Coordinates of C-alpha atoms and ligand atoms in Angstrom, one line a residue:
X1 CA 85.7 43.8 63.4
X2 CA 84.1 44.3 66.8
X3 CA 83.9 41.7 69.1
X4 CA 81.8 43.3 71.9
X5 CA 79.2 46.3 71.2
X6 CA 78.6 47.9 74.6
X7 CA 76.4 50.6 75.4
X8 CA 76.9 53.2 78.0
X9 CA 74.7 53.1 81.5
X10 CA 73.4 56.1 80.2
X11 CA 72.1 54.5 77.3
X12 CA 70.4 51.6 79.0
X13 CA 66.6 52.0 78.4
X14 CA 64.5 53.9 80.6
X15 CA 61.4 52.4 79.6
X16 CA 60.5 49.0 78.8
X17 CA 58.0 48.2 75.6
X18 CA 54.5 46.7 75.7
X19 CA 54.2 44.3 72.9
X20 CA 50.5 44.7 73.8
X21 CA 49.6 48.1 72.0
X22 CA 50.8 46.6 68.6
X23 CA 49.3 43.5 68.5
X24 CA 46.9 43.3 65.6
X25 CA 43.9 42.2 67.9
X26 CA 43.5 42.4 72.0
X27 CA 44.9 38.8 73.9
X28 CA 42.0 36.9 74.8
X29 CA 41.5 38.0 78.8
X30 CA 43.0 35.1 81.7
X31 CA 39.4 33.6 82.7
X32 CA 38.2 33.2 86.4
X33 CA 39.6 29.4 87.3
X34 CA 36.0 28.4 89.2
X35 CA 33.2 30.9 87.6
X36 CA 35.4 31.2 83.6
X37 CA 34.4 34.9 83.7
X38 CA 37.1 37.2 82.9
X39 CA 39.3 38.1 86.1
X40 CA 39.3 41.8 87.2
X41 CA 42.4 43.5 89.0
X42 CA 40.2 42.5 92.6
X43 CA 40.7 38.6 92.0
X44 CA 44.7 39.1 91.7
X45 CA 44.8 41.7 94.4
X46 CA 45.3 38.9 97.0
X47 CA 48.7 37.6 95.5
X48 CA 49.7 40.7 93.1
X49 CA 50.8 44.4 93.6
X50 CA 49.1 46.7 91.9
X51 CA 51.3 48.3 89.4
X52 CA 52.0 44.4 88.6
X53 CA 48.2 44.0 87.7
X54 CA 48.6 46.8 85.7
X55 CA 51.3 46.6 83.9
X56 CA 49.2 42.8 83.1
X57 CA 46.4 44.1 81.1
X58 CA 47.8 48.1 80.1
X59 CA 48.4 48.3 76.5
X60 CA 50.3 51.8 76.7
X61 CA 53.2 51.1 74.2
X62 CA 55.8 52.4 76.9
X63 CA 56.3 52.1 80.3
X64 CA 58.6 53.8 82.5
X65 CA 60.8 52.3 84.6
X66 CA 61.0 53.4 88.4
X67 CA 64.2 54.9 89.0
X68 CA 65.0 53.0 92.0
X69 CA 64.5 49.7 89.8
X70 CA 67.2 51.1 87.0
X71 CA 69.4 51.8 89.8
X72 CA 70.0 48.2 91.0
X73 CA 69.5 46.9 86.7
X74 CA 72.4 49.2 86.4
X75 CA 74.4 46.6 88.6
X76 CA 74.8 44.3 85.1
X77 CA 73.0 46.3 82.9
X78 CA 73.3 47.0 79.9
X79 CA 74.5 43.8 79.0
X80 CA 77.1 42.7 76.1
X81 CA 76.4 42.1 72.7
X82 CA 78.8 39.3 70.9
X83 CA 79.9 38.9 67.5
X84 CA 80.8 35.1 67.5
X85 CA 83.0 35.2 65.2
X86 CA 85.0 32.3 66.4
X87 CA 81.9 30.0 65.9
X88 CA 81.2 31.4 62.3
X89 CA 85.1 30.7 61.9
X90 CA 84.2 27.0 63.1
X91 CA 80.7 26.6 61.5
X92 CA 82.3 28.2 58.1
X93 CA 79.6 30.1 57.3
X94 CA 78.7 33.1 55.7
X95 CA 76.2 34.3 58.5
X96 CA 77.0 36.7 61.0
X97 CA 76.2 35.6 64.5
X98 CA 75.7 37.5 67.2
X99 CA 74.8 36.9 71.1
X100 CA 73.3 38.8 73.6
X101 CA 75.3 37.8 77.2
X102 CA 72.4 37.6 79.9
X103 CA 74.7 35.6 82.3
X104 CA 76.7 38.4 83.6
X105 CA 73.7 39.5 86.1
X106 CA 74.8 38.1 89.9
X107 CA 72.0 35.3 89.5
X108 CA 73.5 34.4 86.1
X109 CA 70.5 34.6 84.3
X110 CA 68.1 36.8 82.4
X111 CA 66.0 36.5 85.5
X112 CA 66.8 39.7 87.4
X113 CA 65.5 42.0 84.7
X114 CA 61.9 41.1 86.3
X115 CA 62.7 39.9 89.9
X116 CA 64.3 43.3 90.6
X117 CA 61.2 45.5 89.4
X118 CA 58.6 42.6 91.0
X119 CA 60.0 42.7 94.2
X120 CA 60.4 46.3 94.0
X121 CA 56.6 47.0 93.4
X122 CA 55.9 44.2 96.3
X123 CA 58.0 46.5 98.7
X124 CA 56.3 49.4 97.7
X125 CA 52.8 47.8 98.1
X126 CA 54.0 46.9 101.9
X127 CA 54.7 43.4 101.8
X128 CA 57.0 41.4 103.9
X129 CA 57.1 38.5 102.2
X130 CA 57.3 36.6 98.6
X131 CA 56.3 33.1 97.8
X132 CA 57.5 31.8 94.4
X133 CA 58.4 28.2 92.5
X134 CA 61.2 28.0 91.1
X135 CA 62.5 25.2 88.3
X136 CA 65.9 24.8 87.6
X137 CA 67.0 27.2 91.0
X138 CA 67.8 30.3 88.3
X139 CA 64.0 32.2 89.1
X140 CA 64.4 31.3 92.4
X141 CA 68.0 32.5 93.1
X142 CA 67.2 35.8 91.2
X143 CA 64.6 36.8 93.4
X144 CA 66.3 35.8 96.3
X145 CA 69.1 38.4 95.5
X146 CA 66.1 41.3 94.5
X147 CA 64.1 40.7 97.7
X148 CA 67.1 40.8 99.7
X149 CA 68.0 44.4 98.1
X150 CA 64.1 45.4 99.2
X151 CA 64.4 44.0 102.6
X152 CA 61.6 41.2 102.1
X153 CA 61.4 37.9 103.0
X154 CA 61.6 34.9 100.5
X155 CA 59.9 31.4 100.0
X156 CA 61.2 29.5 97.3
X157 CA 59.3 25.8 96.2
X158 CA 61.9 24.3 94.2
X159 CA 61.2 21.1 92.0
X160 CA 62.5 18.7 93.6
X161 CA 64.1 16.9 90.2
X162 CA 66.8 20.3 90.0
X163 CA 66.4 20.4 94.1
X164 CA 69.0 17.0 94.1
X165 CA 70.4 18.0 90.6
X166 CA 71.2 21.2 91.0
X167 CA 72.4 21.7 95.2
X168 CA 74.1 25.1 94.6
X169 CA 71.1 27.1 93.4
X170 CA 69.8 26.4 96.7
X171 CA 73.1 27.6 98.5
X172 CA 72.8 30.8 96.4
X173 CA 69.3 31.2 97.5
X174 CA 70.4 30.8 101.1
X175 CA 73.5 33.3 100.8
X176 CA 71.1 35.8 99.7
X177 CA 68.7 35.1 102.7
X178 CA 65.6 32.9 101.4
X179 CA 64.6 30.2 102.4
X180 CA 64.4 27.0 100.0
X181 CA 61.7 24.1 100.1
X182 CA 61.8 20.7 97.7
X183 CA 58.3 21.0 95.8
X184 CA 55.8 19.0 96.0
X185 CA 56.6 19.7 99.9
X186 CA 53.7 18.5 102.6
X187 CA 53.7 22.4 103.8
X188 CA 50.8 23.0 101.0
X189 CA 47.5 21.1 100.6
X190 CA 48.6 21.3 96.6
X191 CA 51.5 19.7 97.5
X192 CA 50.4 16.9 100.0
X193 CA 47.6 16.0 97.7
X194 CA 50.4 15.4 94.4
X195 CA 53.2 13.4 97.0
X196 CA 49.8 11.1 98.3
X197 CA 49.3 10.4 94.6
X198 CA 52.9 9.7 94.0
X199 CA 55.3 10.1 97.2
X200 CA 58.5 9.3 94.1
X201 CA 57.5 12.5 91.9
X202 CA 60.4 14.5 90.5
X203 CA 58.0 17.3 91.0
X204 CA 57.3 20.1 88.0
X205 CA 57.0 23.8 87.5
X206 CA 52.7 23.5 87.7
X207 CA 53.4 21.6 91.1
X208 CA 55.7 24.1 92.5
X209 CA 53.1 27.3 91.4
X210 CA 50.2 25.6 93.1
X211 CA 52.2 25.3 96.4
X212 CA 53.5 29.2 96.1
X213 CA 50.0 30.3 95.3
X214 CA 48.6 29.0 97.8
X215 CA 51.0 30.2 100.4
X216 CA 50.6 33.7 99.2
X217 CA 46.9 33.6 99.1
X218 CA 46.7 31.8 102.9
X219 CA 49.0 35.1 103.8
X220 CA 47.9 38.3 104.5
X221 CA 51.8 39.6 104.5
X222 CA 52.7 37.5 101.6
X223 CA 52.3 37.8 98.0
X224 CA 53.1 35.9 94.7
X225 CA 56.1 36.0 92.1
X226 CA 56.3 34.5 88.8
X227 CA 59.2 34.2 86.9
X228 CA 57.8 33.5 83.4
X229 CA 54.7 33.5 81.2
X230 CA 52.9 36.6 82.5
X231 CA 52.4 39.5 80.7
X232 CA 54.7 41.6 83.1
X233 CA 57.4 39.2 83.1
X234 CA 57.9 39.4 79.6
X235 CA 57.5 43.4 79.5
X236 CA 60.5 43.6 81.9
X237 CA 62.5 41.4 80.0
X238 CA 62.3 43.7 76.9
X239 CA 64.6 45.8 78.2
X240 CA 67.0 43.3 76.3
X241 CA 65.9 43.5 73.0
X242 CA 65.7 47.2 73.4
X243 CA 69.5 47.4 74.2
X244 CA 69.9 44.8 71.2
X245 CA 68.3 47.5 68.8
X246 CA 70.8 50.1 70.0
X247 CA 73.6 47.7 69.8
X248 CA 72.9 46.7 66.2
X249 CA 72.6 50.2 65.2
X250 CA 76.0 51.3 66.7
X251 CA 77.4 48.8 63.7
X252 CA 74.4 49.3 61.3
X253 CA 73.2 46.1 61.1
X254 CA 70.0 44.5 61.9
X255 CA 69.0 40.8 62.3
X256 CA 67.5 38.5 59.7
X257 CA 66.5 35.9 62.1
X258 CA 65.6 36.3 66.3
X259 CA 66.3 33.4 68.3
X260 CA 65.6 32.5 72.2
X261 CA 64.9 29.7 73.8
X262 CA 61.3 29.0 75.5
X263 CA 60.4 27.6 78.6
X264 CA 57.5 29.8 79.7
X265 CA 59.0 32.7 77.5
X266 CA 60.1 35.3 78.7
X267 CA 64.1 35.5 77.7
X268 CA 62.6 34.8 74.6
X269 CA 59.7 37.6 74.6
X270 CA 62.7 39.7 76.1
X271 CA 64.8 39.7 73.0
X272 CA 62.2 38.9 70.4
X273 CA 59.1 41.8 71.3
X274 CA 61.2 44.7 70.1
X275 CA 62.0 43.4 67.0
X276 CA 58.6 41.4 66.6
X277 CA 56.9 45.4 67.1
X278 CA 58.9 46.4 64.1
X279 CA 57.4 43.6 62.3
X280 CA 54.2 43.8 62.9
X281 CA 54.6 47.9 62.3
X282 CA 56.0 47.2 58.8
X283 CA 59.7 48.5 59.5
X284 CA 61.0 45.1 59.4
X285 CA 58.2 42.8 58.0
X286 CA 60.7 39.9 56.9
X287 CA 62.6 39.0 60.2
X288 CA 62.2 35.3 61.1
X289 CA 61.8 34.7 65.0
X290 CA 62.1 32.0 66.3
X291 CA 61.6 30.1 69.7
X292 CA 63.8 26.9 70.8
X293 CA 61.8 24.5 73.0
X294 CA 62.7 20.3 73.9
X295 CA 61.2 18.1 72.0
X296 CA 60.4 16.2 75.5
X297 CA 58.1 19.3 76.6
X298 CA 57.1 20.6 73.2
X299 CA 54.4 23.5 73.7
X300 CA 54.6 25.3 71.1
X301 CA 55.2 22.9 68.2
X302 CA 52.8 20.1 69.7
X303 CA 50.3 21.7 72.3
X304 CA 47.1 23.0 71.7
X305 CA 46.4 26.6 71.8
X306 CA 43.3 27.0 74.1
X307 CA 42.6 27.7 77.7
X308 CA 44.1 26.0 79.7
X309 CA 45.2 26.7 83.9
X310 CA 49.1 27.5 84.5
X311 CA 49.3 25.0 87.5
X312 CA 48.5 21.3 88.3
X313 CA 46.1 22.0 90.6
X314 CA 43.6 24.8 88.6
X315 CA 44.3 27.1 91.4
X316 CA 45.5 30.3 88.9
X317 CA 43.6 32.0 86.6
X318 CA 42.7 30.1 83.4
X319 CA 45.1 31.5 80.2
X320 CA 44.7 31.2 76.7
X321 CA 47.8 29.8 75.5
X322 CA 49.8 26.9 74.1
X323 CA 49.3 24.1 76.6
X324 CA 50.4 20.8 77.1
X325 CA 47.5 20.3 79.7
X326 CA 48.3 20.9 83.2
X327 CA 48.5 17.8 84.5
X328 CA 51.4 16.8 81.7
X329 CA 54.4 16.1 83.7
X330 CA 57.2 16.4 81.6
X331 CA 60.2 14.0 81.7
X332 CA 62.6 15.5 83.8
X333 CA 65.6 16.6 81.3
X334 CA 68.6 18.9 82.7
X335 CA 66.8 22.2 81.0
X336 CA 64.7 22.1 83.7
X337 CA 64.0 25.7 83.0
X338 CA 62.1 24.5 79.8
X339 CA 59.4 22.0 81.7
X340 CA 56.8 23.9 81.5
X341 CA 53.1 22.5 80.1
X342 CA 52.0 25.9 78.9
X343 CA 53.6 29.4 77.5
X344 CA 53.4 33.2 77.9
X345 CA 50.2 33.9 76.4
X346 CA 51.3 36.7 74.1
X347 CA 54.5 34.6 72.5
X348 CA 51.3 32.1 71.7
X349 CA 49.7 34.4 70.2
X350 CA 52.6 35.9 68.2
X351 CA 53.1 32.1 67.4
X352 CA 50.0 31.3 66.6
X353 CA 49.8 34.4 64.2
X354 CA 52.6 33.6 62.3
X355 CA 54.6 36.6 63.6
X356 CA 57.0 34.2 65.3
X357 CA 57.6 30.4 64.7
X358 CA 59.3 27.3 67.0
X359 CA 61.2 24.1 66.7
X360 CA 61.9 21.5 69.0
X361 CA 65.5 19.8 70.2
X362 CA 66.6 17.2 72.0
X363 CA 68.9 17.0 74.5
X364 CA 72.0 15.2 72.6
X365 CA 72.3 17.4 70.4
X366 CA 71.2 20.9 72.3
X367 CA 74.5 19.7 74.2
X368 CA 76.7 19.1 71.4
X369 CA 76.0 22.5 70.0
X370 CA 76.6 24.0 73.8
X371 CA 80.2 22.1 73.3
X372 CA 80.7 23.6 70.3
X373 CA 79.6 27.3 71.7
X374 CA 82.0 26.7 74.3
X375 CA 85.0 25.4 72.3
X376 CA 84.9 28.8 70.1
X377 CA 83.6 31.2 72.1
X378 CA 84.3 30.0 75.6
X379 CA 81.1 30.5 77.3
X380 CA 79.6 27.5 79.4
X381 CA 75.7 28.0 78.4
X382 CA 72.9 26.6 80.7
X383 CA 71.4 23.5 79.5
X384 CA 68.2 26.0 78.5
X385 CA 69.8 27.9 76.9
X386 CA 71.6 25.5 74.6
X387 CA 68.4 25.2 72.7
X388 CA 68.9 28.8 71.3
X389 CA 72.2 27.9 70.3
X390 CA 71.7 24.9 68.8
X391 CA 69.3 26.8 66.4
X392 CA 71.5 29.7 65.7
X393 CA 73.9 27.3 64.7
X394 CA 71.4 25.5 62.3
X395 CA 70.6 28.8 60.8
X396 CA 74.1 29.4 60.3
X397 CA 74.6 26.1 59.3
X398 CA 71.3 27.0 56.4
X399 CA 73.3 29.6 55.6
X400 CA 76.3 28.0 54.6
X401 CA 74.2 25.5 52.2
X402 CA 72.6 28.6 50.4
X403 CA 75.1 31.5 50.5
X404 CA 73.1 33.9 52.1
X405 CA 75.2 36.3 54.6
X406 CA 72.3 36.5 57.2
X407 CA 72.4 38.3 61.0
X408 CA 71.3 36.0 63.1
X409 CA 70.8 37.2 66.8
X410 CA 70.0 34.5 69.9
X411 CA 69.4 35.5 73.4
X412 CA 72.4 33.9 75.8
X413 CA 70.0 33.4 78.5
X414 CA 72.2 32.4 81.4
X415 CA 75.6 30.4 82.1
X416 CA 75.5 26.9 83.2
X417 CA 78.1 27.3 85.7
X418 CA 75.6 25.2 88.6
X419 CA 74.8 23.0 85.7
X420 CA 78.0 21.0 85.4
X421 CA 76.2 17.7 86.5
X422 CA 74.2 18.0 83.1
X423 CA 77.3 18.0 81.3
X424 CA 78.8 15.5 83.0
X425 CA 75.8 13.3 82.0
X426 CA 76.2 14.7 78.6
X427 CA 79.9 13.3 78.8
X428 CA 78.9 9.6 80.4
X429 CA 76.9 9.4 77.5
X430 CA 73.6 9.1 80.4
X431 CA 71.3 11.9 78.5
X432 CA 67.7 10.6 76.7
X433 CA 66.3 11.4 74.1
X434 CA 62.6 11.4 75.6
X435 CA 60.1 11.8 73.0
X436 CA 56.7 12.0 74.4
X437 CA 54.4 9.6 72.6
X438 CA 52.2 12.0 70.6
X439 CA 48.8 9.6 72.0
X440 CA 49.5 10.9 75.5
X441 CA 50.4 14.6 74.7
X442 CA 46.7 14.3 72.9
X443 CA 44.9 12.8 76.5
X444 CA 47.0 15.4 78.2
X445 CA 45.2 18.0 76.0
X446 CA 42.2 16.2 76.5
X447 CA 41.9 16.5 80.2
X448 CA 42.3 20.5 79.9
X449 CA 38.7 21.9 80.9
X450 CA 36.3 23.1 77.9
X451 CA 35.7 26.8 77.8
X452 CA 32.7 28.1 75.5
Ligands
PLP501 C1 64.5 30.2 83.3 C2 65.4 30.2 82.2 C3 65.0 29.9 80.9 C4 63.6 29.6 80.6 O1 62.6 30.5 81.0 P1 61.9 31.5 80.0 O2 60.9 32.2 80.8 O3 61.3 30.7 78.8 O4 62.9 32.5 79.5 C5 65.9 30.0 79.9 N1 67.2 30.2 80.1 C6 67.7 30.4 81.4 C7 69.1 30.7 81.6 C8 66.8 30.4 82.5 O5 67.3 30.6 83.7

């Protein structure tokens, strides 16, 4: 009866593992966003490092990481895994559930695994300075702590719905030395053009990447950070479901069903590549994996999976992906972390191939199953991250109704201790249920440009 399987710093993994070189066919290549031709490592050199290109497009199965990289990971890493037992107490179920604790990093989030190695690479390259967006403050506040470890410079657009709602993601920021702007901001022609439009916007996550991007690419000293969706964000955030696989074999078990919650993927991708490689290499062909998304922004169970650009503007690369369209301006709920029109590319694919699935939530009841999480097992999970629980819990739930003693294994993205003002809406009874009228999700889509 183990509560907590820990590994060893030794045994924290020294490579992370490119989902890339077992996909059953190549990803479709990010498209040019002016001529549509495929974009070579040239057109990213402006706002990307060049190990960061690479690791984009490699499809070597391994990758090693830089020593210097595992020495600050080493801070937090290798992270907990939970047996909940408590909430299968609670839940009465047969199910074992089990959680892997991504909150105990100093930004409280999953997010350091890839700020760390992108700002390393960025030092190493010779810049002074990154530009970034940031949602709910979490990307933003864990790159502010990894370019302050490098010595570089930080420009954080924040959307300006979690800038108000969430002021102490901006103090972190600050502590650690960046400096913080409300997005759309009129420092950015993206971002004057947007607030001319519609001076009242609550802003979103395409907004925010249109006014970084074009920061870095008007900098010579600057370049560009994303916190989600590319191919090298979710490769450093394997490292989790690496450490899960040794964790699981330490008490010879294995999980039935993969859960993470999905805003632009990559705590999902994080937990769920390992185990989706053994899938699709035969050695675990059955395990269900799943993403959690809102049903208020719902990419992957209502978007269209075609080309479509990652910001509002159409100033980054085109993507093939599950998208929204990028001019869909999701309603602004308290996961802000999850508004996000499109999706990592690859966790598309893997959805679109059956290799992975997704369901939707709303925000009622992604917060009554955070209550519950927190009334057995104590921890106070960010509003994002209540979506993964919500659907461990109806697993466990399934499991109950049939019998069957599954594992089920969610990612615990990050803690929602700068969230409070979400639950506190949760508790005046103030959240919405937004459901986005399917006829507009379709013009949305309809607006994205058509690629041949
Ligand atoms: C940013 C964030 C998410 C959503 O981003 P993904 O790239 O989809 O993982 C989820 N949980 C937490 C705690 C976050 O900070």
């Amino acid at each position: 009866m183990q509560t907590k399987i820990l590994l060893d710093e030794e045994q924290m993994p020294k490579r992370w593992y490119n989902v890339q070189a077992d996909l059953p066919t190549p990803l479709d290549p990010p498209l040019h966003p002016a001529t549509h031709k495929p974009v070579g490592p040239d057109d990213l050199k402006a706002i990307f490092p060049m190990e960061l290109i690479k690791q984009e497009v490699t499809t070597d199965r391994y990758i090693d990481i830089p020593g210097e990289v595992q020495d600050v990971l080493r801070l937090f890493r290798p992270t907990p895994l939970y047996r909940a037992f408590r909430l299968e107490k609670f839940l009465k179920t047969p199910a074992k559930i089990y959680y892997k604790w991504e909150g105990v990093s100093p930004a409280g989030s999953h997010k350091t695994n890839t700020s760390v190695p992108q700002a390393y690479y960025n030092m190493k390259a010779g810049m002074e300075r990154i530009a970034t967006e940031t949602g709910a403050g979490q990307w933003g506040s864990a790159l502010a702590f990894a370019t302050m470890l490098y010595d570089l410079e930080c420009t954080i657009y924040m959307v300006r719905s979690s800038y108000t709602q969430k002021p102490y993601r901006k103090s972190m920021m600050q502590v650690w030395g960046a400096e913080c702007i409300a997005s759309p901001s009129t420092k950015t022609k993206s971002g004057q053009m947007v607030l001319e439009k519609d001076p009242e916007t609550p802003g979103a996550l395409g907004i925010a990447i249109s006014e970084a991007v074009e920061d870095a690419a008007t900098h010579a000293n600057t370049n560009y950070a994303l916190g989600s969706v590319l191919n090298h964000v979710c490769l450093h955030q394997t490292i989790i479901g690496q450490e899960c696989r040794e964790q699981f074999a330490m008490v010879e078990d294995y999980p039935d069903v993969v859960i993470g919650c999905v805003g632009g993927g990559s705590n999902f991708a994080g937990i769920a590549f390992p185990f989706a490689g053994d899938k699709m290499t035969g050695k675990h062909k059955d395990t269900d994996i799943i993403g959690a998304e809102p049903a208020s922004c719902p990419t992957l169970t209502k978007g269209e999976f075609t080309y479509d650009f990652g910001d509002v503007a159409g100033l980054t690369p085109l993507l093939k992906m599950f998208t929204l369209g990028h001019d869909f301006v999701p309603p602004s709920i308290h996961a802000g972390g999850l508004r996000y029109h499109g999706d990592s590319p690859i966790v598309s694919r893997l959805v679109h191939d059956g290799v992975m699935r997704a369901v939707a939530y709303h925000q009622s009841e992604v917060f009554d199953a955070a209550q519950t999480f927190s009334r057995t097992e104590g921890i106070i999970v960010a509003p994002e991250t209540s979506h993964a629980v919500k659907c461990a819990i109806d697993e466990a739930r399934k499991c109950k109704k049939t019998g069957e003693e599954k594992t089920i294994l969610f990612n615990c993205s990050g803690h929602g201790n700068f969230d409070m003002s979400a639950y506190d809406a949760y508790y005046a009874g103030q959240l919405v249920d937004y459901e986005y009228p399917d006829e507009l999700i379709r013009e949305a889509i309809g607006r994205i440009p058509k690629i041949q």
